[in-house]
PDB file of C-alpha atoms and ligand atoms in Angstrom:
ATOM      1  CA  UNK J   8      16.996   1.793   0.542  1.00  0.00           C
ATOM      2  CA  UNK J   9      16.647  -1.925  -0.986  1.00  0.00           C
ATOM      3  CA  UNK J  10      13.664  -2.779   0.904  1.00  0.00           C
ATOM      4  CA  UNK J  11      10.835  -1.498  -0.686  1.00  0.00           C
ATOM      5  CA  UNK J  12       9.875   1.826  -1.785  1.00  0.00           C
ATOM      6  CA  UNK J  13       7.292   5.068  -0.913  1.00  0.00           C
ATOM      7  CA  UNK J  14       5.024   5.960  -3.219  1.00  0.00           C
ATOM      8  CA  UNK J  15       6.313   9.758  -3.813  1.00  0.00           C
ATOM      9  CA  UNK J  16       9.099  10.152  -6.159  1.00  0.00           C
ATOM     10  CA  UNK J  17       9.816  13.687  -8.076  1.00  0.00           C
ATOM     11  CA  UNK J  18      12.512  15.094 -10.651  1.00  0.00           C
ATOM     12  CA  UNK J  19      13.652  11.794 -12.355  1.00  0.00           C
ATOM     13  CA  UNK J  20      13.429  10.868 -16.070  1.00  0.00           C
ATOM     14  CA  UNK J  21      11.333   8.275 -16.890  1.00  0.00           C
ATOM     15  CA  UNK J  22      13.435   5.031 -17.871  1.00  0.00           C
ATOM     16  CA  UNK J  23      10.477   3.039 -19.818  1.00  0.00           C
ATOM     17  CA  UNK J  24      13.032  -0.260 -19.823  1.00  0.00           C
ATOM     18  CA  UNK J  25      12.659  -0.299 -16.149  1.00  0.00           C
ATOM     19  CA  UNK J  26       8.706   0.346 -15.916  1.00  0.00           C
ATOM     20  CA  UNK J  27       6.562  -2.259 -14.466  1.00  0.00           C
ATOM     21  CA  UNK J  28       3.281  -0.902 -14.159  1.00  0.00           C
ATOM     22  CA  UNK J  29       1.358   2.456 -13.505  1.00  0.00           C
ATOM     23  CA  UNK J  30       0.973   2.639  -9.605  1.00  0.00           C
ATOM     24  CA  UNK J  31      -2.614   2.981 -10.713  1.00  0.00           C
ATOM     25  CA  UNK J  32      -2.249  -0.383 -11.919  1.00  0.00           C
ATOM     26  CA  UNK J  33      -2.180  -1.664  -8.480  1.00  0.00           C
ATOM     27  CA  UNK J  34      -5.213  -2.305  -6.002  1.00  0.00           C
ATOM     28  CA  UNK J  35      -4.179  -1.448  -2.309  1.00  0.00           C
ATOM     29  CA  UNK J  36      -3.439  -4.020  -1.690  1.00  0.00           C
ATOM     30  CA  UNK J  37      -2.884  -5.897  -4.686  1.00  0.00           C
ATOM     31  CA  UNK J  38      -0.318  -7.457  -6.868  1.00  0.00           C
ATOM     32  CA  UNK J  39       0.345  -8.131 -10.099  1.00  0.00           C
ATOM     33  CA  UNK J  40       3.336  -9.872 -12.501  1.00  0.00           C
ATOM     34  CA  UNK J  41       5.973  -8.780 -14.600  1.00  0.00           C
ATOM     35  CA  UNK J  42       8.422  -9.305 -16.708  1.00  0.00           C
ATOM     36  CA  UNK J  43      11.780  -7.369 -17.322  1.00  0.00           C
ATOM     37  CA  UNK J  44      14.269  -8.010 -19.675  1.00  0.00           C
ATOM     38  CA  UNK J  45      14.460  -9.822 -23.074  1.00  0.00           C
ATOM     39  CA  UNK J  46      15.649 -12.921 -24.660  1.00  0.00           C
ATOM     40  CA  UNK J  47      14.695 -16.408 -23.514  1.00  0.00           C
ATOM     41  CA  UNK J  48      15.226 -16.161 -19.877  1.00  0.00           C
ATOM     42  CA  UNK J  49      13.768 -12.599 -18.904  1.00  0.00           C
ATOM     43  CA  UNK J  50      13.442 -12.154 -15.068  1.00  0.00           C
ATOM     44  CA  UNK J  51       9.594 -12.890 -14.302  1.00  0.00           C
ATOM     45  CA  UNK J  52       8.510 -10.669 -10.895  1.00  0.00           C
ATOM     46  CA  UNK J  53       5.807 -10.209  -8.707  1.00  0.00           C
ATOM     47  CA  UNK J  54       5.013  -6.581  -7.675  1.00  0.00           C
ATOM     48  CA  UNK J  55       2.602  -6.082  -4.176  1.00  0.00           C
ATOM     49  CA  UNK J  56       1.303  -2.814  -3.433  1.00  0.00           C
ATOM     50  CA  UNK J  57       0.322  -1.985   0.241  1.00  0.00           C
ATOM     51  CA  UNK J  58      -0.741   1.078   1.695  1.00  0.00           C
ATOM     52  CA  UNK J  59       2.285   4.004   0.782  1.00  0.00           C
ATOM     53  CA  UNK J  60       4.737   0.675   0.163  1.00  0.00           C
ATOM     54  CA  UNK J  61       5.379  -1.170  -3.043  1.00  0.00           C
ATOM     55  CA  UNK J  62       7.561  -4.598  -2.329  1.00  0.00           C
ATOM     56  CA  UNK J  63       8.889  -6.821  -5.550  1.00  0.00           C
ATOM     57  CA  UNK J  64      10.175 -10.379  -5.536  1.00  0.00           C
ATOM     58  CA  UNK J  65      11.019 -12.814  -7.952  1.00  0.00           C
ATOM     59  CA  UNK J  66       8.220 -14.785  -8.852  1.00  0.00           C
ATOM     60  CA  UNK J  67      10.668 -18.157  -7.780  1.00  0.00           C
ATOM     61  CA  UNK J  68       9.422 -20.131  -4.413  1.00  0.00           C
ATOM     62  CA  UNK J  69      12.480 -20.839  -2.380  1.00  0.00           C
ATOM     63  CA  UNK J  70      10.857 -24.508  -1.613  1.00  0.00           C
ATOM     64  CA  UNK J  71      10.569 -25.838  -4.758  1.00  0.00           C
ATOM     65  CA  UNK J  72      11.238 -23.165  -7.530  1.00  0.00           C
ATOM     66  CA  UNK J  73       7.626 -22.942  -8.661  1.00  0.00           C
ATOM     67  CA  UNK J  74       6.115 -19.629  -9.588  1.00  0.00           C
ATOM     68  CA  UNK J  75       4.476 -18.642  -7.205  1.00  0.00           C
ATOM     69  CA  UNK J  76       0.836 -18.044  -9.145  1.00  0.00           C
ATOM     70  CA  UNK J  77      -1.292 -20.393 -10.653  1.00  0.00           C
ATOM     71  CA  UNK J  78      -3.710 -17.604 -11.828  1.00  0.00           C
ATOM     72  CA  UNK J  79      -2.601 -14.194 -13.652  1.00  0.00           C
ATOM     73  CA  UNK J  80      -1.298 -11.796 -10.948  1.00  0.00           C
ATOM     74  CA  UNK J  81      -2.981 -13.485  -8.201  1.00  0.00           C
ATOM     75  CA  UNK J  82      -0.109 -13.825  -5.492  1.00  0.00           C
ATOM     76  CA  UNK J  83      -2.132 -12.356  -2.556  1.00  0.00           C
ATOM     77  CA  UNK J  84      -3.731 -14.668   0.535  1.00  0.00           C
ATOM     78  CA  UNK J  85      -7.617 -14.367   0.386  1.00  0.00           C
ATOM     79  CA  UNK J  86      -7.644 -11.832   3.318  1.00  0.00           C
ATOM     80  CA  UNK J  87      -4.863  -9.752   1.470  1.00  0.00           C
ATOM     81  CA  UNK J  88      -2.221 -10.022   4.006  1.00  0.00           C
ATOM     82  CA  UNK J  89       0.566 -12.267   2.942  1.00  0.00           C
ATOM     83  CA  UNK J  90       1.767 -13.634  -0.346  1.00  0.00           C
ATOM     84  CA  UNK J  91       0.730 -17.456  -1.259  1.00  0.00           C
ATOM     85  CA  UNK J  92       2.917 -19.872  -3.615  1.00  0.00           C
ATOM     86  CA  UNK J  93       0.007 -22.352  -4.612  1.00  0.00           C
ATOM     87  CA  UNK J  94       2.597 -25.188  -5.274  1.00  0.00           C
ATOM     88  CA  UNK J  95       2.314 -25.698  -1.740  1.00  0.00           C
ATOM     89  CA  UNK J  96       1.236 -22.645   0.146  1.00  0.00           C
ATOM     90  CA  UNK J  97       3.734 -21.234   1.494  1.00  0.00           C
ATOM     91  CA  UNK J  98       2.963 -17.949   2.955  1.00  0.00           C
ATOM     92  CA  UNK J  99       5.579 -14.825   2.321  1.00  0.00           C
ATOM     93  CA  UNK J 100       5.382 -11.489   4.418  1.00  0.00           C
ATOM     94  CA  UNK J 101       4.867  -8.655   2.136  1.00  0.00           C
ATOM     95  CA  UNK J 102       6.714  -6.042   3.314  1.00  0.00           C
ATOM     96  CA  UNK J 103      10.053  -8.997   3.437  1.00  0.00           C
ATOM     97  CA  UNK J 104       8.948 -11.936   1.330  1.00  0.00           C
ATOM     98  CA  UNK J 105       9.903 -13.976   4.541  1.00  0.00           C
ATOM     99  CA  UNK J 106       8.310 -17.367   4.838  1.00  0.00           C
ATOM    100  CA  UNK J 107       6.240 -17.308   7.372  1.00  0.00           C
ATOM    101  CA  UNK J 108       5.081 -20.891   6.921  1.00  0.00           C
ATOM    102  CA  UNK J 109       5.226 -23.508   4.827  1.00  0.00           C
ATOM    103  CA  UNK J 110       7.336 -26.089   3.442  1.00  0.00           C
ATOM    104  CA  UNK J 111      10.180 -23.011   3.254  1.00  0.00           C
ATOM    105  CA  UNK J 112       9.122 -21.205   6.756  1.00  0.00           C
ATOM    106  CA  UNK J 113      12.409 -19.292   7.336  1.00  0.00           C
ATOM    107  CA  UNK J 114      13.459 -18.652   3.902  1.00  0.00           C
ATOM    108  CA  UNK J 115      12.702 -15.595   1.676  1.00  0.00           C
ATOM    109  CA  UNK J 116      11.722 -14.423  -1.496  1.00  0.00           C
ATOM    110  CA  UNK J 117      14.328 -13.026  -3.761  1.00  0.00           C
ATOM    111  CA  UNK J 118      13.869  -9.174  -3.323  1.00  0.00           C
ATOM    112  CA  UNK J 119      14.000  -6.816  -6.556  1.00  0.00           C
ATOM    113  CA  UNK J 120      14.683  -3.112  -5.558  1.00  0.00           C
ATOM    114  CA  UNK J 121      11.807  -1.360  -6.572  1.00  0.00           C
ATOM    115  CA  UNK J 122      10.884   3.104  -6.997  1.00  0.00           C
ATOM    116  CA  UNK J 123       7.913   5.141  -7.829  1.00  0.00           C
ATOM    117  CA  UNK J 124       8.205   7.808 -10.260  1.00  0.00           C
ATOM    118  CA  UNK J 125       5.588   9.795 -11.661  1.00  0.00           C
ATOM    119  CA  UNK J 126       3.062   7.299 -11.015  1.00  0.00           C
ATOM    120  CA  UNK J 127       5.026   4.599 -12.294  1.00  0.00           C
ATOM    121  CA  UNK J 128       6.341   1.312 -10.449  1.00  0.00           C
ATOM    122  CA  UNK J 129      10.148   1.234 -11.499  1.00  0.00           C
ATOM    123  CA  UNK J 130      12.577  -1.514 -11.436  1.00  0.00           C
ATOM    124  CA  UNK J 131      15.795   0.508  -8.943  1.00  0.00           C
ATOM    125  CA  UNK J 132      18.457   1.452 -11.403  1.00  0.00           C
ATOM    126  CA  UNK J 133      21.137  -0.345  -9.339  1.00  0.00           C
ATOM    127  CA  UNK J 134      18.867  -3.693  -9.133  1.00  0.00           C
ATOM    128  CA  UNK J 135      21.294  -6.355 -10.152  1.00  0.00           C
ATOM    129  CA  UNK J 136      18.949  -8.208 -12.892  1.00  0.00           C
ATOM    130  CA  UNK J 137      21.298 -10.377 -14.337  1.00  0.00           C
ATOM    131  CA  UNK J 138      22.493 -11.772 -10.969  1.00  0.00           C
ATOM    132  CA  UNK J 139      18.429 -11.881 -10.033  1.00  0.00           C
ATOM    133  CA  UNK J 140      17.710 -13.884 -13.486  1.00  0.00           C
ATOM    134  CA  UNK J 141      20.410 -16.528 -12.812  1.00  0.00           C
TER     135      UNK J 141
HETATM  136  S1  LIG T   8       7.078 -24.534  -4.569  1.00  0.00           S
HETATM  137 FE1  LIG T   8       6.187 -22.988  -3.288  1.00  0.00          FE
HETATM  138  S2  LIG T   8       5.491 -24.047  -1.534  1.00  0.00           S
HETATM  139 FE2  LIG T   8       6.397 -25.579  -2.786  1.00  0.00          FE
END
């Protein structure tokens, strides 16, 4: 499943190029960014953490292209409900990165595929980064 991911997760070696944080690393809810990838144009995430769910997007606002953050891994509305560009403020549903409203209300957030594994937040092993960095 592309569309987020529990937070169980058993039996699989640990890839450390995929890793984007210790689950711990998260407040529920909470977010934080990340980076994957080297070279000049690595592909720059957000990771949000709600509940059992853990939902990642590029960190690219389909209005204008911004990142999304002005502030280190602060994507999160003040109540904690929906994710905020602060270009703008377009707000993004967690759980789909769907604009909700906005200048972009009706478009989406580029989804990564995301796993937990032994406590770790994983990039999916069939996530198409290079298409995702373009
Ligand atoms: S760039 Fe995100 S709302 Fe404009």
């Amino acid at each position: 499943m592309s569309t987020g991911s529990g937070t169980g997760g058993e039996g699989a070696t640990l890839d450390v190029e995929r890793v984007i944080c210790a689950l711990a690393d998260l407040a529920d809810p909470g977010s934080r960014a990340f980076t994957i990838g080297r070279g000049d144009w690595p592909l720059r995430g957000l990771v949000v953490r709600r509940g059992h769910e853990v939902h990642a997007y590029l960190n690219r606002c389909p209005h204008a292209g911004h990142p999304l953050n002005l502030r280190p891994h602060e994507f999160l509305t003040p109540d904690r409900t929906l994710v905020v560009c602060n270009s703008h403020g377009a707000v993004f549903e967690i759980a789909t990165g769907y604009c909700v409203a906005g200048p972009c209300a009706g478009a989406s957030l580029q989804r990564i595929p995301v796993e937990v594994h032994h406590g770790y937040v994983l990039v999916a092993p069939d996530a198409p980064l290079e298409a995702l960095a373009d």
